[in-house]
Short mmCIF file of C-alpha atoms in Angstrom, two decimals:
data_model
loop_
_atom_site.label_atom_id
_atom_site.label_comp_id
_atom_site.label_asym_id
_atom_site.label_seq_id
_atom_site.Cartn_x
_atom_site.Cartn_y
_atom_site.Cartn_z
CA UNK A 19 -19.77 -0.41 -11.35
CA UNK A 20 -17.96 -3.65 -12.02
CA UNK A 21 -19.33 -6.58 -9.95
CA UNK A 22 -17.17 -9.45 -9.90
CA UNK A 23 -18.28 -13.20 -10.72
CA UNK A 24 -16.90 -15.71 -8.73
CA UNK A 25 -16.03 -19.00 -11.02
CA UNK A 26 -17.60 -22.23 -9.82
CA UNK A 27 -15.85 -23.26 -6.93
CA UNK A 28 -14.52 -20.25 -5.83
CA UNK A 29 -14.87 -18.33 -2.68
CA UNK A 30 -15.71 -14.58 -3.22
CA UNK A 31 -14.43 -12.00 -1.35
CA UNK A 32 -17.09 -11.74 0.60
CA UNK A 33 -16.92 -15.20 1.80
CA UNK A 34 -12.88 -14.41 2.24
CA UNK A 35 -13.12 -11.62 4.33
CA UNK A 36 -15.51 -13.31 6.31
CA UNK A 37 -13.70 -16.65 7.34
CA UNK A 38 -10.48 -14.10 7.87
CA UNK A 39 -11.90 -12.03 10.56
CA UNK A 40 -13.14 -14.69 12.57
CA UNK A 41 -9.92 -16.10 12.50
CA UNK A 42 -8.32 -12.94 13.30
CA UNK A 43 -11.42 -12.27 16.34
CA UNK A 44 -9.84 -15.26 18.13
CA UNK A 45 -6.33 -14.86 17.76
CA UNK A 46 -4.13 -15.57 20.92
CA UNK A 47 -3.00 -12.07 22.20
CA UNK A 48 0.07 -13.61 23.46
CA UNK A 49 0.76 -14.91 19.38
CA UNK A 50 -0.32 -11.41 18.09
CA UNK A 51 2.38 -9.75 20.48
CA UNK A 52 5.18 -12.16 19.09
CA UNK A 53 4.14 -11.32 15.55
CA UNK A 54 3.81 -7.85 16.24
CA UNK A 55 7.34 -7.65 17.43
CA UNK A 56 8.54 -9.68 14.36
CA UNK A 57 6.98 -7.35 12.20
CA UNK A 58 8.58 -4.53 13.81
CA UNK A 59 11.70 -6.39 13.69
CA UNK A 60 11.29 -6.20 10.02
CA UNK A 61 10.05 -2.96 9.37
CA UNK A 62 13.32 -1.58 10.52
CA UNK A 63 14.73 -2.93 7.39
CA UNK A 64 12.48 -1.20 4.99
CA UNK A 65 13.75 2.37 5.29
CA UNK A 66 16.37 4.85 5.51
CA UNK A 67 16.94 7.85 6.56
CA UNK A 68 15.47 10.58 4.70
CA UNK A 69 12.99 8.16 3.15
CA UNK A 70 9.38 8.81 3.25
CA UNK A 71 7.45 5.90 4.08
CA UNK A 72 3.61 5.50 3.88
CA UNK A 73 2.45 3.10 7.05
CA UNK A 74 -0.96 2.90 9.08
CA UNK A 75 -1.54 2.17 12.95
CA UNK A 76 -2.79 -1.49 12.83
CA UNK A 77 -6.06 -1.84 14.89
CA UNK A 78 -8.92 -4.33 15.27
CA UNK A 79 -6.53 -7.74 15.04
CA UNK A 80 -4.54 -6.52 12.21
CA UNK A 81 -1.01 -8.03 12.44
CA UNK A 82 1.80 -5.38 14.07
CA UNK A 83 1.38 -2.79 16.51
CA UNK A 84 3.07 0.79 16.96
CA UNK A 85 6.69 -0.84 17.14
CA UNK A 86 6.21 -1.06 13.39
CA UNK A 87 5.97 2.90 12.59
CA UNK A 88 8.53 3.60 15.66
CA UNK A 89 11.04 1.14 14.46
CA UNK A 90 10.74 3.01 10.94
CA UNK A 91 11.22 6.12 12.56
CA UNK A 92 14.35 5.03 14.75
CA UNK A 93 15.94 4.93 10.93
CA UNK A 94 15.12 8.20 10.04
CA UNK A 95 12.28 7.78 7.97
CA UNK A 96 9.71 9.99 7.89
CA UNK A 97 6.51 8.48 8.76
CA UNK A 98 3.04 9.59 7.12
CA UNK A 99 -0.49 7.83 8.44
CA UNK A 100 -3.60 8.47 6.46
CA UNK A 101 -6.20 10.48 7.97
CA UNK A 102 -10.37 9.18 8.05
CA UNK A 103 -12.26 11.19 5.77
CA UNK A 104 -14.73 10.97 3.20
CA UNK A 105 -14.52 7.81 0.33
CA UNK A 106 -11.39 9.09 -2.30
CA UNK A 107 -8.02 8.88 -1.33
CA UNK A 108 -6.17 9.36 1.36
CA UNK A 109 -4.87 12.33 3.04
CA UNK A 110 -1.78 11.79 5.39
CA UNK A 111 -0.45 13.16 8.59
CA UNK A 112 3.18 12.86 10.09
CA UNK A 113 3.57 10.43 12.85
CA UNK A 114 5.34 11.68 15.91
CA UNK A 115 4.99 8.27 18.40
CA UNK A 116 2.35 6.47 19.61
CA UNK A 117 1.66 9.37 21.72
CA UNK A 118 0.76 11.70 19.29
CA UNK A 119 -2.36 9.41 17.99
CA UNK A 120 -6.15 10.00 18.56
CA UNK A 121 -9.33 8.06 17.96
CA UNK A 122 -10.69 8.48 14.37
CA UNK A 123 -13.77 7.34 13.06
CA UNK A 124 -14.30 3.50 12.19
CA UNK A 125 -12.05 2.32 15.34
CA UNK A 126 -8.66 3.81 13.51
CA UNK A 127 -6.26 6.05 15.14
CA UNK A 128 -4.42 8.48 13.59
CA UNK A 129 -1.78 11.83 14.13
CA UNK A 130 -2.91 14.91 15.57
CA UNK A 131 -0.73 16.62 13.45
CA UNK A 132 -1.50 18.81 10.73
CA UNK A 133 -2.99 16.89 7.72
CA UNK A 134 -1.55 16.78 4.39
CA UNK A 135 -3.04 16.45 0.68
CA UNK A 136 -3.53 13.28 -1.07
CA UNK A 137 -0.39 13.73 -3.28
CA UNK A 138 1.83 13.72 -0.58
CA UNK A 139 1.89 9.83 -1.73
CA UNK A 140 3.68 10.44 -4.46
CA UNK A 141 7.10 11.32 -2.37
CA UNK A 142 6.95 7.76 -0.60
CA UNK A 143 9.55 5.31 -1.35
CA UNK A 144 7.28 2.81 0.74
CA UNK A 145 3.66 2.50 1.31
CA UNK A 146 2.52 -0.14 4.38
CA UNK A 147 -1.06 -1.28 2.94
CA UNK A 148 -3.01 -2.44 5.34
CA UNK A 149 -4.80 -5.99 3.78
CA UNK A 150 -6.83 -8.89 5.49
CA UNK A 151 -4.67 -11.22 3.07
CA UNK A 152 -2.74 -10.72 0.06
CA UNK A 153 -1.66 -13.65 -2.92
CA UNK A 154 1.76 -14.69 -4.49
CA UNK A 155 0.27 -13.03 -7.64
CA UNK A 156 0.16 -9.70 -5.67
CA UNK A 157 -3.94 -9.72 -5.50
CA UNK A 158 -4.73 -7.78 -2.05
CA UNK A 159 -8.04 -8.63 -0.25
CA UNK A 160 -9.13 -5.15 1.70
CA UNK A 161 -12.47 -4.34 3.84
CA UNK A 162 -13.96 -3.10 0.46
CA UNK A 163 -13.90 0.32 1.20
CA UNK A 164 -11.71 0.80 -2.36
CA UNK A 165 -9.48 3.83 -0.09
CA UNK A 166 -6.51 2.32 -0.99
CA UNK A 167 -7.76 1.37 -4.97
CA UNK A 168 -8.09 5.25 -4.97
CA UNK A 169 -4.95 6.27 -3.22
CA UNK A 170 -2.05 4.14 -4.94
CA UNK A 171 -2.68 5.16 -8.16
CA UNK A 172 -0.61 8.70 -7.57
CA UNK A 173 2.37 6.66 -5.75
CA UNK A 174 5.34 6.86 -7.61
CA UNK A 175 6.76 4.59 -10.21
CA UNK A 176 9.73 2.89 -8.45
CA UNK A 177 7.59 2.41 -4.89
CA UNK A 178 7.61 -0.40 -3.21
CA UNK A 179 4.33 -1.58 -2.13
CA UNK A 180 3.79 -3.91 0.69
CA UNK A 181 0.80 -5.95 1.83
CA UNK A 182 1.03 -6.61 5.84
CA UNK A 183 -0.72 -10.02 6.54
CA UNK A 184 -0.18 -13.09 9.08
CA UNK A 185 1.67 -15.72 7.84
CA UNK A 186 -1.72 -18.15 6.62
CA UNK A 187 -2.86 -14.56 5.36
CA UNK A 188 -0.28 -15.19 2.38
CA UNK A 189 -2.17 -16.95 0.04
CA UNK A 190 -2.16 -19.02 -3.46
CA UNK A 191 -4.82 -17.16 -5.40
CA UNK A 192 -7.60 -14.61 -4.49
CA UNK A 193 -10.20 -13.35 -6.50
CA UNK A 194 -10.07 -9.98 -8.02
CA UNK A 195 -12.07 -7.67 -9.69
CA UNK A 196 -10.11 -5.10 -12.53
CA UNK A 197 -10.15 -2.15 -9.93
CA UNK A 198 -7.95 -3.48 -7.65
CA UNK A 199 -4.06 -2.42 -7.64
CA UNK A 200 -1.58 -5.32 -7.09
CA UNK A 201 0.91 -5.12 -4.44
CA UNK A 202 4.42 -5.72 -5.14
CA UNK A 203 5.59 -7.73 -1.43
CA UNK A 204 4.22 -9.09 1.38
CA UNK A 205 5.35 -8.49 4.78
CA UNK A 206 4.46 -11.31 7.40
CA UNK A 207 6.29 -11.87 10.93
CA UNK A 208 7.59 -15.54 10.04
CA UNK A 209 8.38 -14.91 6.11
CA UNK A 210 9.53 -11.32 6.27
CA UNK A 211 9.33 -9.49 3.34
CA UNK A 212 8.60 -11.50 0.40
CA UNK A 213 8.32 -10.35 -3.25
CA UNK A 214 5.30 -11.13 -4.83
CA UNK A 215 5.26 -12.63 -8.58
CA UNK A 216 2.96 -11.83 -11.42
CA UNK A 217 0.93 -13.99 -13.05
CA UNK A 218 0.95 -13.30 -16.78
CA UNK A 219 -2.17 -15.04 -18.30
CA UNK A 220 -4.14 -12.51 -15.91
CA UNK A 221 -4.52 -8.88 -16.79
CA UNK A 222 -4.19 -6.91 -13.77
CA UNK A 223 -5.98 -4.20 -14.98
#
């Protein structure tokens, strides 16, 4: 197990996550319903038909709403939500409309339809990542349970991975710890999608 060490000065991502979901717990609903139909505003942009595009359902203040996945579907994409199950990666199930979804475990919601395997990942041209911010370096700060660390490691080469944050969620520099897989854009409703930068004197590995 690798256990990160914050330098001096430096807020861990404990201390991150923490200040981030107050913020989020008192978040104007009115503001989260503008954002949420920016977002979906964008997300129409990010596929094609034919495409296969990796999303989630955003729950628990998380920025966007099912307008996201529906306006990616009004484009022909093919829409694939991961399904709650043990700690590894992901399985996936197609998303039909809003619907279609059911109350998982942990507060999520997710397809009824039939599940599919882990690899499924590696057809996407676009994977949504859920993230509770994300920096310009491409560093993504998660929960901590590592579902996504496992999962993105069998996405294709050429996929295009985007964090989806709120526009203070977009950050200068987080900490990270050499399991965590950088993300290649950030998707925020005021920014849009944004490519993210690498920073070379810092191995991502």
């Amino acid at each position: 197990m690798v256990v990160a060490v914050a330098m001096p000065g430096e807020r861990t991502k404990y201390a991150w996550r923490r200040e981030i979901l107050a913020v989020r717990a008192q978040a104007d609903p009115a503001e989260h319903a503008v954002d949420a139909a920016a977002l979906a505003a964008a997300a129409a942009d990010l596929a094609g038909a034919d495409d296969v595009v990796c999303a989630y359902v955003p729950v628990r203040g998380e920025p966007g709403d099912p307008r996201m996945l529906d306006a990616l579907r009004a484009r022909g994409a093919t829409v694939l939500l991961p399904v709650t199950g043990e700690p590894g990666p992901l399985s996936w199930a197609r998303y039909e409309g809003a619907d279609s979804l059911r109350k998982a475990r942990y507060g999520l919601l997710e397809p009824a339809t039939e599940p599919l395997p882990p690899a499924v990942v590696a057809e996407a041209a676009t994977i949504l990542v859920p993230a509770l911010a994300v920096d310009r370096r491409g560093v993504r700060l998660g929960r901590g349970a590592g579902y996504y660390d496992r999962t993105l490691g069998a996405a294709g080469a050429k996929v295009r991975i985007i964090a989806v944050v709120r526009d203070d969620e977009l950050v200068d520099r987080l900490p990270e710890e050499p399991h965590d897989r950088r993300m290649g854009w950030a998707l925020t409703p005021g920014g849009g999608l944004e490519e993210l930068g690498r920073d070379l004197t810092v191995s991502p590995e």
